[in-house]
Amino acid sequence: AILGLLGVSVPGGIAVQKESARLAPVDEGRLRGSINYDVDGGAIPEWAKIGPNVEYGASVSYGIGDFNEGPGGLGQAPLPSATQLEGWARRHGMNAYAVAEIIRKRGGIRPNPYMRTGFANALDAIRGYVEQCGRDIAAVWNA
């Protein structure tokens, strides 16, 4: 049974991780590469956490400013400054101050729900792992 539950947590976490990384916006690839998973280390795992470990991951997913969709303000951050936008603006041939002003005038940055969509897209795979877990448990009980 424990192996069956591990059979859901680990592959389920990997499925969400892979799908979310596929959907994550890419500039330099830091966000995409930072999406990891962690599984409860208990004898019977109760959870798997999947998400990015870069500081701006929640802000990208939930939006910022007027567009923030995060529960309890998750992802809510002050609007980015020109200094914070400098590297991105340079790579895209833009002026960081002009980009910051555009974001300010728009009221923020719209969300890109790559994590939520990645989870939704992985649900069929997770359901398959849960069904297999049930079959594994039934096989042990019937043995």
mmCIF file of N, CA and C in Angstrom:
data_model
loop_
_atom_site.group_PDB
_atom_site.id
_atom_site.type_symbol
_atom_site.label_atom_id
_atom_site.label_comp_id
_atom_site.label_asym_id
_atom_site.label_seq_id
_atom_site.Cartn_x
_atom_site.Cartn_y
_atom_site.Cartn_z
ATOM 1 N N ALA A 1 0.833 -1.192 0.000
ATOM 2 C CA ALA A 1 0.000 0.000 0.000
ATOM 3 C C ALA A 1 0.867 1.241 0.000
ATOM 4 N N ILE A 2 1.930 1.227 0.796
ATOM 5 C CA ILE A 2 2.817 2.388 0.827
ATOM 6 C C ILE A 2 3.435 2.594 -0.539
ATOM 7 N N LEU A 3 3.875 1.527 -1.167
ATOM 8 C CA LEU A 3 4.437 1.665 -2.508
ATOM 9 C C LEU A 3 3.388 2.180 -3.477
ATOM 10 N N GLY A 4 2.139 1.749 -3.287
ATOM 11 C CA GLY A 4 1.071 2.248 -4.147
ATOM 12 C C GLY A 4 0.896 3.747 -3.997
ATOM 13 N N LEU A 5 0.931 4.245 -2.745
ATOM 14 C CA LEU A 5 0.787 5.678 -2.540
ATOM 15 C C LEU A 5 1.995 6.438 -3.064
ATOM 16 N N LEU A 6 3.189 5.853 -2.907
ATOM 17 C CA LEU A 6 4.357 6.469 -3.525
ATOM 18 C C LEU A 6 4.201 6.479 -5.043
ATOM 19 N N GLY A 7 3.531 5.449 -5.549
ATOM 20 C CA GLY A 7 3.287 5.358 -6.982
ATOM 21 C C GLY A 7 2.373 6.454 -7.492
ATOM 22 N N VAL A 8 1.641 7.116 -6.610
ATOM 23 C CA VAL A 8 0.811 8.256 -6.997
ATOM 24 C C VAL A 8 1.583 9.551 -6.797
ATOM 25 N N SER A 9 2.206 9.713 -5.629
ATOM 26 C CA SER A 9 2.848 10.980 -5.275
ATOM 27 C C SER A 9 4.002 11.342 -6.201
ATOM 28 N N VAL A 10 4.920 10.421 -6.398
ATOM 29 C CA VAL A 10 6.098 10.733 -7.205
ATOM 30 C C VAL A 10 5.745 10.920 -8.676
ATOM 31 N N PRO A 11 5.093 9.950 -9.340
ATOM 32 C CA PRO A 11 4.789 10.173 -10.752
ATOM 33 C C PRO A 11 3.791 11.312 -10.954
ATOM 34 N N GLY A 12 2.878 11.490 -9.996
ATOM 35 C CA GLY A 12 1.935 12.614 -10.101
ATOM 36 C C GLY A 12 2.670 13.937 -10.034
ATOM 37 N N GLY A 13 3.617 14.045 -9.098
ATOM 38 C CA GLY A 13 4.421 15.261 -8.994
ATOM 39 C C GLY A 13 5.243 15.511 -10.240
ATOM 40 N N ILE A 14 5.811 14.441 -10.779
ATOM 41 C CA ILE A 14 6.609 14.572 -12.003
ATOM 42 C C ILE A 14 5.728 15.002 -13.174
ATOM 43 N N ALA A 15 4.525 14.447 -13.270
ATOM 44 C CA ALA A 15 3.613 14.807 -14.366
ATOM 45 C C ALA A 15 3.268 16.293 -14.318
ATOM 46 N N VAL A 16 2.961 16.809 -13.122
ATOM 47 C CA VAL A 16 2.633 18.228 -12.973
ATOM 48 C C VAL A 16 3.868 19.074 -13.260
ATOM 49 N N GLN A 17 5.012 18.651 -12.746
ATOM 50 C CA GLN A 17 6.262 19.388 -12.977
ATOM 51 C C GLN A 17 6.551 19.512 -14.475
ATOM 52 N N LYS A 18 6.492 18.402 -15.180
ATOM 53 C CA LYS A 18 6.814 18.419 -16.615
ATOM 54 C C LYS A 18 5.837 19.274 -17.408
ATOM 55 N N GLU A 19 4.561 19.126 -17.116
ATOM 56 C CA GLU A 19 3.550 19.882 -17.861
ATOM 57 C C GLU A 19 3.653 21.377 -17.543
ATOM 58 N N SER A 20 3.879 21.721 -16.287
ATOM 59 C CA SER A 20 4.013 23.129 -15.908
ATOM 60 C C SER A 20 5.259 23.743 -16.536
ATOM 61 N N ALA A 21 6.358 23.001 -16.549
ATOM 62 C CA ALA A 21 7.584 23.498 -17.173
ATOM 63 C C ALA A 21 7.381 23.709 -18.671
ATOM 64 N N ARG A 22 6.643 22.821 -19.300
ATOM 65 C CA ARG A 22 6.365 22.968 -20.732
ATOM 66 C C ARG A 22 5.592 24.252 -21.008
ATOM 67 N N LEU A 23 4.712 24.632 -20.086
ATOM 68 C CA LEU A 23 3.850 25.801 -20.270
ATOM 69 C C LEU A 23 4.461 27.108 -19.767
ATOM 70 N N ALA A 24 5.507 27.030 -18.970
ATOM 71 C CA ALA A 24 6.104 28.229 -18.381
ATOM 72 C C ALA A 24 6.676 29.141 -19.463
ATOM 73 N N PRO A 25 6.496 30.445 -19.297
ATOM 74 C CA PRO A 25 7.103 31.364 -20.264
ATOM 75 C C PRO A 25 8.624 31.282 -20.163
ATOM 76 N N VAL A 26 9.290 31.477 -21.282
ATOM 77 C CA VAL A 26 10.744 31.325 -21.304
ATOM 78 C C VAL A 26 11.395 32.576 -21.867
ATOM 79 N N ASP A 27 12.302 33.126 -21.101
ATOM 80 C CA ASP A 27 13.188 34.181 -21.590
ATOM 81 C C ASP A 27 14.592 33.591 -21.570
ATOM 82 N N GLU A 28 15.125 33.401 -20.373
ATOM 83 C CA GLU A 28 16.432 32.749 -20.235
ATOM 84 C C GLU A 28 16.299 31.301 -19.781
ATOM 85 N N GLY A 29 15.101 30.891 -19.390
ATOM 86 C CA GLY A 29 14.869 29.522 -18.954
ATOM 87 C C GLY A 29 14.983 29.305 -17.455
ATOM 88 N N ARG A 30 15.230 30.375 -16.680
ATOM 89 C CA ARG A 30 15.371 30.218 -15.226
ATOM 90 C C ARG A 30 14.078 29.721 -14.589
ATOM 91 N N LEU A 31 12.958 30.305 -14.972
ATOM 92 C CA LEU A 31 11.675 29.910 -14.385
ATOM 93 C C LEU A 31 11.387 28.455 -14.710
ATOM 94 N N ARG A 32 11.469 28.100 -15.960
ATOM 95 C CA ARG A 32 11.195 26.724 -16.392
ATOM 96 C C ARG A 32 12.097 25.730 -15.673
ATOM 97 N N GLY A 33 13.377 26.052 -15.565
ATOM 98 C CA GLY A 33 14.325 25.161 -14.926
ATOM 99 C C GLY A 33 14.183 25.083 -13.410
ATOM 100 N N SER A 34 13.464 26.041 -12.826
ATOM 101 C CA SER A 34 13.335 26.065 -11.368
ATOM 102 C C SER A 34 12.132 25.285 -10.852
ATOM 103 N N ILE A 35 11.303 24.771 -11.747
ATOM 104 C CA ILE A 35 10.097 24.064 -11.313
ATOM 105 C C ILE A 35 10.494 22.662 -10.854
ATOM 106 N N ASN A 36 10.317 22.422 -9.561
ATOM 107 C CA ASN A 36 10.711 21.158 -8.944
ATOM 108 C C ASN A 36 9.542 20.564 -8.180
ATOM 109 N N TYR A 37 9.727 19.354 -7.697
ATOM 110 C CA TYR A 37 8.700 18.746 -6.858
ATOM 111 C C TYR A 37 9.353 18.189 -5.607
ATOM 112 N N ASP A 38 8.565 18.116 -4.562
ATOM 113 C CA ASP A 38 8.996 17.545 -3.289
ATOM 114 C C ASP A 38 7.850 16.677 -2.797
ATOM 115 N N VAL A 39 8.152 15.485 -2.333
ATOM 116 C CA VAL A 39 7.125 14.556 -1.867
ATOM 117 C C VAL A 39 7.302 14.355 -0.368
ATOM 118 N N ASP A 40 6.184 14.314 0.341
ATOM 119 C CA ASP A 40 6.167 14.051 1.778
ATOM 120 C C ASP A 40 7.060 12.853 2.076
ATOM 121 N N GLY A 41 7.967 13.007 3.024
ATOM 122 C CA GLY A 41 8.898 11.936 3.368
ATOM 123 C C GLY A 41 8.354 10.959 4.399
ATOM 124 N N GLY A 42 7.067 11.096 4.763
ATOM 125 C CA GLY A 42 6.485 10.189 5.746
ATOM 126 C C GLY A 42 6.344 8.778 5.205
ATOM 127 N N ALA A 43 6.077 7.841 6.114
ATOM 128 C CA ALA A 43 5.909 6.440 5.724
ATOM 129 C C ALA A 43 4.798 6.295 4.686
ATOM 130 N N ILE A 44 3.735 7.071 4.855
ATOM 131 C CA ILE A 44 2.659 7.121 3.867
ATOM 132 C C ILE A 44 2.580 8.569 3.378
ATOM 133 N N PRO A 45 3.120 8.848 2.209
ATOM 134 C CA PRO A 45 3.152 10.228 1.712
ATOM 135 C C PRO A 45 1.738 10.802 1.586
ATOM 136 N N GLU A 46 1.564 12.008 2.099
ATOM 137 C CA GLU A 46 0.258 12.652 2.048
ATOM 138 C C GLU A 46 0.211 13.797 1.061
ATOM 139 N N TRP A 47 1.350 14.242 0.581
ATOM 140 C CA TRP A 47 1.351 15.384 -0.315
ATOM 141 C C TRP A 47 2.569 15.364 -1.242
ATOM 142 N N ALA A 48 2.428 16.110 -2.296
ATOM 143 C CA ALA A 48 3.552 16.434 -3.178
ATOM 144 C C ALA A 48 3.420 17.919 -3.480
ATOM 145 N N LYS A 49 4.510 18.664 -3.318
ATOM 146 C CA LYS A 49 4.519 20.093 -3.626
ATOM 147 C C LYS A 49 5.292 20.281 -4.921
ATOM 148 N N ILE A 50 4.690 21.034 -5.836
ATOM 149 C CA ILE A 50 5.325 21.287 -7.115
ATOM 150 C C ILE A 50 5.299 22.787 -7.346
ATOM 151 N N GLY A 51 6.418 23.360 -7.739
ATOM 152 C CA GLY A 51 6.435 24.785 -8.022
ATOM 153 C C GLY A 51 7.830 25.297 -8.294
ATOM 154 N N PRO A 52 7.895 26.546 -8.726
ATOM 155 C CA PRO A 52 9.186 27.156 -9.022
ATOM 156 C C PRO A 52 9.873 27.630 -7.747
ATOM 157 N N ASN A 53 11.189 27.739 -7.792
ATOM 158 C CA ASN A 53 11.901 28.282 -6.641
ATOM 159 C C ASN A 53 12.564 29.616 -6.941
ATOM 160 N N VAL A 54 12.241 30.246 -8.067
ATOM 161 C CA VAL A 54 12.722 31.598 -8.325
ATOM 162 C C VAL A 54 11.748 32.585 -7.686
ATOM 163 N N GLU A 55 12.263 33.714 -7.265
ATOM 164 C CA GLU A 55 11.473 34.668 -6.496
ATOM 165 C C GLU A 55 10.272 35.225 -7.260
ATOM 166 N N TYR A 56 10.306 35.224 -8.567
ATOM 167 C CA TYR A 56 9.227 35.819 -9.342
ATOM 168 C C TYR A 56 8.219 34.791 -9.862
ATOM 169 N N GLY A 57 8.377 33.531 -9.480
ATOM 170 C CA GLY A 57 7.501 32.471 -9.998
ATOM 171 C C GLY A 57 6.031 32.704 -9.717
ATOM 172 N N ALA A 58 5.676 33.061 -8.484
ATOM 173 C CA ALA A 58 4.270 33.296 -8.135
ATOM 174 C C ALA A 58 3.731 34.531 -8.850
ATOM 175 N N SER A 59 4.567 35.558 -8.995
ATOM 176 C CA SER A 59 4.110 36.777 -9.675
ATOM 177 C C SER A 59 3.791 36.511 -11.141
ATOM 178 N N VAL A 60 4.581 35.665 -11.789
ATOM 179 C CA VAL A 60 4.300 35.310 -13.181
ATOM 180 C C VAL A 60 3.002 34.510 -13.251
ATOM 181 N N SER A 61 2.850 33.541 -12.371
ATOM 182 C CA SER A 61 1.684 32.667 -12.393
ATOM 183 C C SER A 61 0.389 33.397 -12.046
ATOM 184 N N TYR A 62 0.430 34.250 -11.016
ATOM 185 C CA TYR A 62 -0.789 34.898 -10.532
ATOM 186 C C TYR A 62 -0.947 36.339 -10.982
ATOM 187 N N GLY A 63 0.053 36.908 -11.621
ATOM 188 C CA GLY A 63 -0.025 38.303 -12.031
ATOM 189 C C GLY A 63 0.299 39.227 -10.872
ATOM 190 N N ILE A 64 0.501 40.499 -11.195
ATOM 191 C CA ILE A 64 0.756 41.488 -10.145
ATOM 192 C C ILE A 64 -0.069 42.738 -10.414
ATOM 193 N N GLY A 65 -0.186 43.545 -9.381
ATOM 194 C CA GLY A 65 -0.952 44.780 -9.496
ATOM 195 C C GLY A 65 -2.431 44.477 -9.594
ATOM 196 N N ASP A 66 -3.118 45.225 -10.444
ATOM 197 C CA ASP A 66 -4.570 45.085 -10.606
ATOM 198 C C ASP A 66 -4.978 43.714 -11.127
ATOM 199 N N PHE A 67 -4.048 42.979 -11.728
ATOM 200 C CA PHE A 67 -4.368 41.696 -12.353
ATOM 201 C C PHE A 67 -4.136 40.490 -11.443
ATOM 202 N N ASN A 68 -3.650 40.717 -10.229
ATOM 203 C CA ASN A 68 -3.310 39.620 -9.336
ATOM 204 C C ASN A 68 -4.513 38.732 -9.054
ATOM 205 N N GLU A 69 -4.338 37.425 -9.249
ATOM 206 C CA GLU A 69 -5.386 36.427 -9.000
ATOM 207 C C GLU A 69 -5.019 35.493 -7.845
ATOM 208 N N GLY A 70 -3.929 35.780 -7.181
ATOM 209 C CA GLY A 70 -3.432 34.868 -6.154
ATOM 210 C C GLY A 70 -4.286 34.833 -4.912
ATOM 211 N N PRO A 71 -4.475 33.640 -4.355
ATOM 212 C CA PRO A 71 -5.210 33.523 -3.095
ATOM 213 C C PRO A 71 -4.420 34.188 -1.973
ATOM 214 N N GLY A 72 -5.092 35.031 -1.207
ATOM 215 C CA GLY A 72 -4.412 35.705 -0.103
ATOM 216 C C GLY A 72 -3.272 36.591 -0.558
ATOM 217 N N GLY A 73 -3.337 37.085 -1.789
ATOM 218 C CA GLY A 73 -2.287 37.956 -2.304
ATOM 219 C C GLY A 73 -1.068 37.213 -2.821
ATOM 220 N N LEU A 74 -1.132 35.875 -2.897
ATOM 221 C CA LEU A 74 0.004 35.105 -3.404
ATOM 222 C C LEU A 74 0.397 35.640 -4.777
ATOM 223 N N GLY A 75 1.657 35.920 -4.945
ATOM 224 C CA GLY A 75 2.145 36.458 -6.200
ATOM 225 C C GLY A 75 2.124 37.966 -6.217
ATOM 226 N N GLN A 76 1.353 38.576 -5.315
ATOM 227 C CA GLN A 76 1.268 40.030 -5.294
ATOM 228 C C GLN A 76 2.624 40.609 -4.930
ATOM 229 N N ALA A 77 3.115 41.439 -5.755
ATOM 230 C CA ALA A 77 4.388 42.109 -5.500
ATOM 231 C C ALA A 77 4.245 43.548 -5.966
ATOM 232 N N PRO A 78 5.101 44.420 -5.478
ATOM 233 C CA PRO A 78 5.055 45.774 -6.028
ATOM 234 C C PRO A 78 5.350 45.705 -7.519
ATOM 235 N N LEU A 79 4.853 46.672 -8.251
ATOM 236 C CA LEU A 79 5.155 46.704 -9.681
ATOM 237 C C LEU A 79 6.666 46.749 -9.854
ATOM 238 N N PRO A 80 7.174 46.091 -10.876
ATOM 239 C CA PRO A 80 8.630 46.028 -11.041
ATOM 240 C C PRO A 80 9.218 47.394 -11.361
ATOM 241 N N SER A 81 10.399 47.624 -10.831
ATOM 242 C CA SER A 81 11.113 48.872 -11.099
ATOM 243 C C SER A 81 11.924 48.718 -12.380
ATOM 244 N N ALA A 82 12.371 49.852 -12.903
ATOM 245 C CA ALA A 82 13.217 49.818 -14.097
ATOM 246 C C ALA A 82 14.484 49.016 -13.822
ATOM 247 N N THR A 83 15.017 49.113 -12.616
ATOM 248 C CA THR A 83 16.221 48.356 -12.268
ATOM 249 C C THR A 83 15.957 46.854 -12.353
ATOM 250 N N GLN A 84 14.797 46.408 -11.854
ATOM 251 C CA GLN A 84 14.460 44.986 -11.913
ATOM 252 C C GLN A 84 14.244 44.520 -13.347
ATOM 253 N N LEU A 85 13.820 45.406 -14.213
ATOM 254 C CA LEU A 85 13.520 45.054 -15.603
ATOM 255 C C LEU A 85 14.708 45.234 -16.543
ATOM 256 N N GLU A 86 15.807 45.740 -16.020
ATOM 257 C CA GLU A 86 16.949 46.103 -16.856
ATOM 258 C C GLU A 86 17.459 44.964 -17.742
ATOM 259 N N GLY A 87 17.708 43.800 -17.156
ATOM 260 C CA GLY A 87 18.232 42.675 -17.933
ATOM 261 C C GLY A 87 17.256 42.226 -19.008
ATOM 262 N N TRP A 88 15.983 42.093 -18.643
ATOM 263 C CA TRP A 88 14.970 41.671 -19.611
ATOM 264 C C TRP A 88 14.866 42.689 -20.742
ATOM 265 N N ALA A 89 14.790 43.969 -20.368
ATOM 266 C CA ALA A 89 14.655 45.016 -21.383
ATOM 267 C C ALA A 89 15.859 45.031 -22.328
ATOM 268 N N ARG A 90 17.057 44.877 -21.783
ATOM 269 C CA ARG A 90 18.262 44.869 -22.618
ATOM 270 C C ARG A 90 18.221 43.711 -23.608
ATOM 271 N N ARG A 91 17.836 42.514 -23.126
ATOM 272 C CA ARG A 91 17.776 41.352 -24.024
ATOM 273 C C ARG A 91 16.742 41.520 -25.129
ATOM 274 N N HIS A 92 15.751 42.357 -24.885
ATOM 275 C CA HIS A 92 14.678 42.549 -25.862
ATOM 276 C C HIS A 92 14.788 43.885 -26.595
ATOM 277 N N GLY A 93 15.920 44.568 -26.439
ATOM 278 C CA GLY A 93 16.165 45.814 -27.145
ATOM 279 C C GLY A 93 15.232 46.940 -26.727
ATOM 280 N N MET A 94 14.865 46.971 -25.459
ATOM 281 C CA MET A 94 13.932 47.980 -24.981
ATOM 282 C C MET A 94 14.553 48.789 -23.848
ATOM 283 N N ASN A 95 13.933 49.902 -23.556
ATOM 284 C CA ASN A 95 14.348 50.761 -22.462
ATOM 285 C C ASN A 95 13.616 50.322 -21.198
ATOM 286 N N ALA A 96 14.367 50.002 -20.154
ATOM 287 C CA ALA A 96 13.772 49.490 -18.916
ATOM 288 C C ALA A 96 12.814 50.494 -18.281
ATOM 289 N N TYR A 97 13.141 51.783 -18.353
ATOM 290 C CA TYR A 97 12.263 52.805 -17.767
ATOM 291 C C TYR A 97 10.940 52.879 -18.524
ATOM 292 N N ALA A 98 11.005 52.751 -19.853
ATOM 293 C CA ALA A 98 9.782 52.776 -20.658
ATOM 294 C C ALA A 98 8.918 51.548 -20.360
ATOM 295 N N VAL A 99 9.532 50.386 -20.208
ATOM 296 C CA VAL A 99 8.792 49.163 -19.891
ATOM 297 C C VAL A 99 8.128 49.299 -18.521
ATOM 298 N N ALA A 100 8.861 49.805 -17.534
ATOM 299 C CA ALA A 100 8.298 49.991 -16.193
ATOM 300 C C ALA A 100 7.115 50.951 -16.233
ATOM 301 N N GLU A 101 7.221 51.999 -17.030
ATOM 302 C CA GLU A 101 6.126 52.976 -17.134
ATOM 303 C C GLU A 101 4.896 52.361 -17.812
ATOM 304 N N ILE A 102 5.101 51.552 -18.818
ATOM 305 C CA ILE A 102 3.976 50.866 -19.484
ATOM 306 C C ILE A 102 3.270 49.951 -18.495
ATOM 307 N N ILE A 103 4.042 49.188 -17.725
ATOM 308 C CA ILE A 103 3.451 48.286 -16.726
ATOM 309 C C ILE A 103 2.668 49.097 -15.699
ATOM 310 N N ARG A 104 3.243 50.228 -15.256
ATOM 311 C CA ARG A 104 2.559 51.078 -14.277
ATOM 312 C C ARG A 104 1.239 51.599 -14.834
ATOM 313 N N LYS A 105 1.256 52.090 -16.074
ATOM 314 C CA LYS A 105 0.037 52.630 -16.694
ATOM 315 C C LYS A 105 -1.033 51.555 -16.875
ATOM 316 N N ARG A 106 -0.614 50.331 -17.165
ATOM 317 C CA ARG A 106 -1.575 49.229 -17.327
ATOM 318 C C ARG A 106 -2.108 48.740 -15.981
ATOM 319 N N GLY A 107 -1.414 49.072 -14.916
ATOM 320 C CA GLY A 107 -1.844 48.642 -13.590
ATOM 321 C C GLY A 107 -1.235 47.335 -13.132
ATOM 322 N N GLY A 108 -0.293 46.803 -13.875
ATOM 323 C CA GLY A 108 0.357 45.569 -13.462
ATOM 324 C C GLY A 108 0.656 44.649 -14.629
ATOM 325 N N ILE A 109 0.804 43.375 -14.307
ATOM 326 C CA ILE A 109 1.126 42.354 -15.306
ATOM 327 C C ILE A 109 0.094 41.238 -15.188
ATOM 328 N N ARG A 110 -0.465 40.852 -16.312
ATOM 329 C CA ARG A 110 -1.476 39.786 -16.334
ATOM 330 C C ARG A 110 -0.851 38.446 -15.943
ATOM 331 N N PRO A 111 -1.661 37.569 -15.335
ATOM 332 C CA PRO A 111 -1.142 36.255 -14.936
ATOM 333 C C PRO A 111 -0.903 35.340 -16.133
ATOM 334 N N ASN A 112 0.061 34.467 -15.957
ATOM 335 C CA ASN A 112 0.298 33.373 -16.885
ATOM 336 C C ASN A 112 0.201 32.110 -16.020
ATOM 337 N N PRO A 113 -0.989 31.508 -15.945
ATOM 338 C CA PRO A 113 -1.226 30.422 -14.976
ATOM 339 C C PRO A 113 -0.608 29.081 -15.378
ATOM 340 N N TYR A 114 0.688 29.090 -15.667
ATOM 341 C CA TYR A 114 1.369 27.882 -16.132
ATOM 342 C C TYR A 114 1.306 26.744 -15.117
ATOM 343 N N MET A 115 1.330 27.044 -13.816
ATOM 344 C CA MET A 115 1.267 25.980 -12.805
ATOM 345 C C MET A 115 -0.146 25.398 -12.720
ATOM 346 N N ARG A 116 -1.150 26.259 -12.656
ATOM 347 C CA ARG A 116 -2.537 25.769 -12.558
ATOM 348 C C ARG A 116 -2.932 25.001 -13.812
ATOM 349 N N THR A 117 -2.524 25.499 -14.957
ATOM 350 C CA THR A 117 -2.838 24.810 -16.211
ATOM 351 C C THR A 117 -2.057 23.505 -16.305
ATOM 352 N N GLY A 118 -0.814 23.509 -15.844
ATOM 353 C CA GLY A 118 -0.013 22.284 -15.838
ATOM 354 C C GLY A 118 -0.651 21.214 -14.976
ATOM 355 N N PHE A 119 -1.169 21.616 -13.808
ATOM 356 C CA PHE A 119 -1.863 20.671 -12.938
ATOM 357 C C PHE A 119 -3.102 20.125 -13.628
ATOM 358 N N ALA A 120 -3.917 21.015 -14.214
ATOM 359 C CA ALA A 120 -5.146 20.581 -14.891
ATOM 360 C C ALA A 120 -4.822 19.619 -16.038
ATOM 361 N N ASN A 121 -3.762 19.909 -16.774
ATOM 362 C CA ASN A 121 -3.379 19.043 -17.893
ATOM 363 C C ASN A 121 -2.862 17.688 -17.427
ATOM 364 N N ALA A 122 -2.322 17.620 -16.206
ATOM 365 C CA ALA A 122 -1.762 16.367 -15.687
ATOM 366 C C ALA A 122 -2.799 15.516 -14.954
ATOM 367 N N LEU A 123 -4.015 16.010 -14.798
ATOM 368 C CA LEU A 123 -5.023 15.283 -14.009
ATOM 369 C C LEU A 123 -5.325 13.888 -14.545
ATOM 370 N N ASP A 124 -5.392 13.714 -15.846
ATOM 371 C CA ASP A 124 -5.658 12.376 -16.385
ATOM 372 C C ASP A 124 -4.559 11.397 -15.988
ATOM 373 N N ALA A 125 -3.307 11.853 -16.050
ATOM 374 C CA ALA A 125 -2.196 10.985 -15.645
ATOM 375 C C ALA A 125 -2.295 10.672 -14.151
ATOM 376 N N ILE A 126 -2.625 11.670 -13.339
ATOM 377 C CA ILE A 126 -2.753 11.457 -11.894
ATOM 378 C C ILE A 126 -3.880 10.473 -11.603
ATOM 379 N N ARG A 127 -4.997 10.632 -12.298
ATOM 380 C CA ARG A 127 -6.107 9.681 -12.113
ATOM 381 C C ARG A 127 -5.661 8.260 -12.438
ATOM 382 N N GLY A 128 -4.871 8.114 -13.475
ATOM 383 C CA GLY A 128 -4.347 6.795 -13.833
ATOM 384 C C GLY A 128 -3.473 6.222 -12.727
ATOM 385 N N TYR A 129 -2.633 7.063 -12.107
ATOM 386 C CA TYR A 129 -1.786 6.601 -11.009
ATOM 387 C C TYR A 129 -2.633 6.201 -9.800
ATOM 388 N N VAL A 130 -3.704 6.957 -9.519
ATOM 389 C CA VAL A 130 -4.587 6.631 -8.399
ATOM 390 C C VAL A 130 -5.298 5.299 -8.662
ATOM 391 N N GLU A 131 -5.769 5.109 -9.888
ATOM 392 C CA GLU A 131 -6.430 3.841 -10.224
ATOM 393 C C GLU A 131 -5.461 2.669 -10.082
ATOM 394 N N GLN A 132 -4.223 2.843 -10.520
ATOM 395 C CA GLN A 132 -3.224 1.785 -10.383
ATOM 396 C C GLN A 132 -2.935 1.518 -8.914
ATOM 397 N N CYS A 133 -2.897 2.564 -8.114
ATOM 398 C CA CYS A 133 -2.687 2.411 -6.671
ATOM 399 C C CYS A 133 -3.805 1.564 -6.076
ATOM 400 N N GLY A 134 -5.042 1.837 -6.478
ATOM 401 C CA GLY A 134 -6.183 1.048 -6.005
ATOM 402 C C GLY A 134 -6.061 -0.409 -6.401
ATOM 403 N N ARG A 135 -5.625 -0.676 -7.633
ATOM 404 C CA ARG A 135 -5.434 -2.059 -8.087
ATOM 405 C C ARG A 135 -4.319 -2.745 -7.295
ATOM 406 N N ASP A 136 -3.244 -1.978 -7.001
ATOM 407 C CA ASP A 136 -2.140 -2.544 -6.210
ATOM 408 C C ASP A 136 -2.606 -2.912 -4.802
ATOM 409 N N ILE A 137 -3.386 -2.046 -4.186
ATOM 410 C CA ILE A 137 -3.895 -2.307 -2.838
ATOM 411 C C ILE A 137 -4.821 -3.519 -2.858
ATOM 412 N N ALA A 138 -5.716 -3.579 -3.855
ATOM 413 C CA ALA A 138 -6.639 -4.710 -3.963
ATOM 414 C C ALA A 138 -5.871 -6.022 -4.140
ATOM 415 N N ALA A 139 -4.806 -5.986 -4.919
ATOM 416 C CA ALA A 139 -3.993 -7.196 -5.142
ATOM 417 C C ALA A 139 -3.355 -7.665 -3.832
ATOM 418 N N VAL A 140 -2.889 -6.732 -3.007
ATOM 419 C CA VAL A 140 -2.274 -7.087 -1.731
ATOM 420 C C VAL A 140 -3.335 -7.655 -0.799
ATOM 421 N N TRP A 141 -4.498 -7.051 -0.733
ATOM 422 C CA TRP A 141 -5.571 -7.520 0.143
ATOM 423 C C TRP A 141 -6.096 -8.880 -0.275
ATOM 424 N N ASN A 142 -6.095 -9.141 -1.560
ATOM 425 C CA ASN A 142 -6.623 -10.400 -2.063
ATOM 426 C C ASN A 142 -5.591 -11.522 -2.087
ATOM 427 N N ALA A 143 -4.360 -11.176 -1.763
ATOM 428 C CA ALA A 143 -3.293 -12.192 -1.813
ATOM 429 C C ALA A 143 -3.355 -13.153 -0.668
#
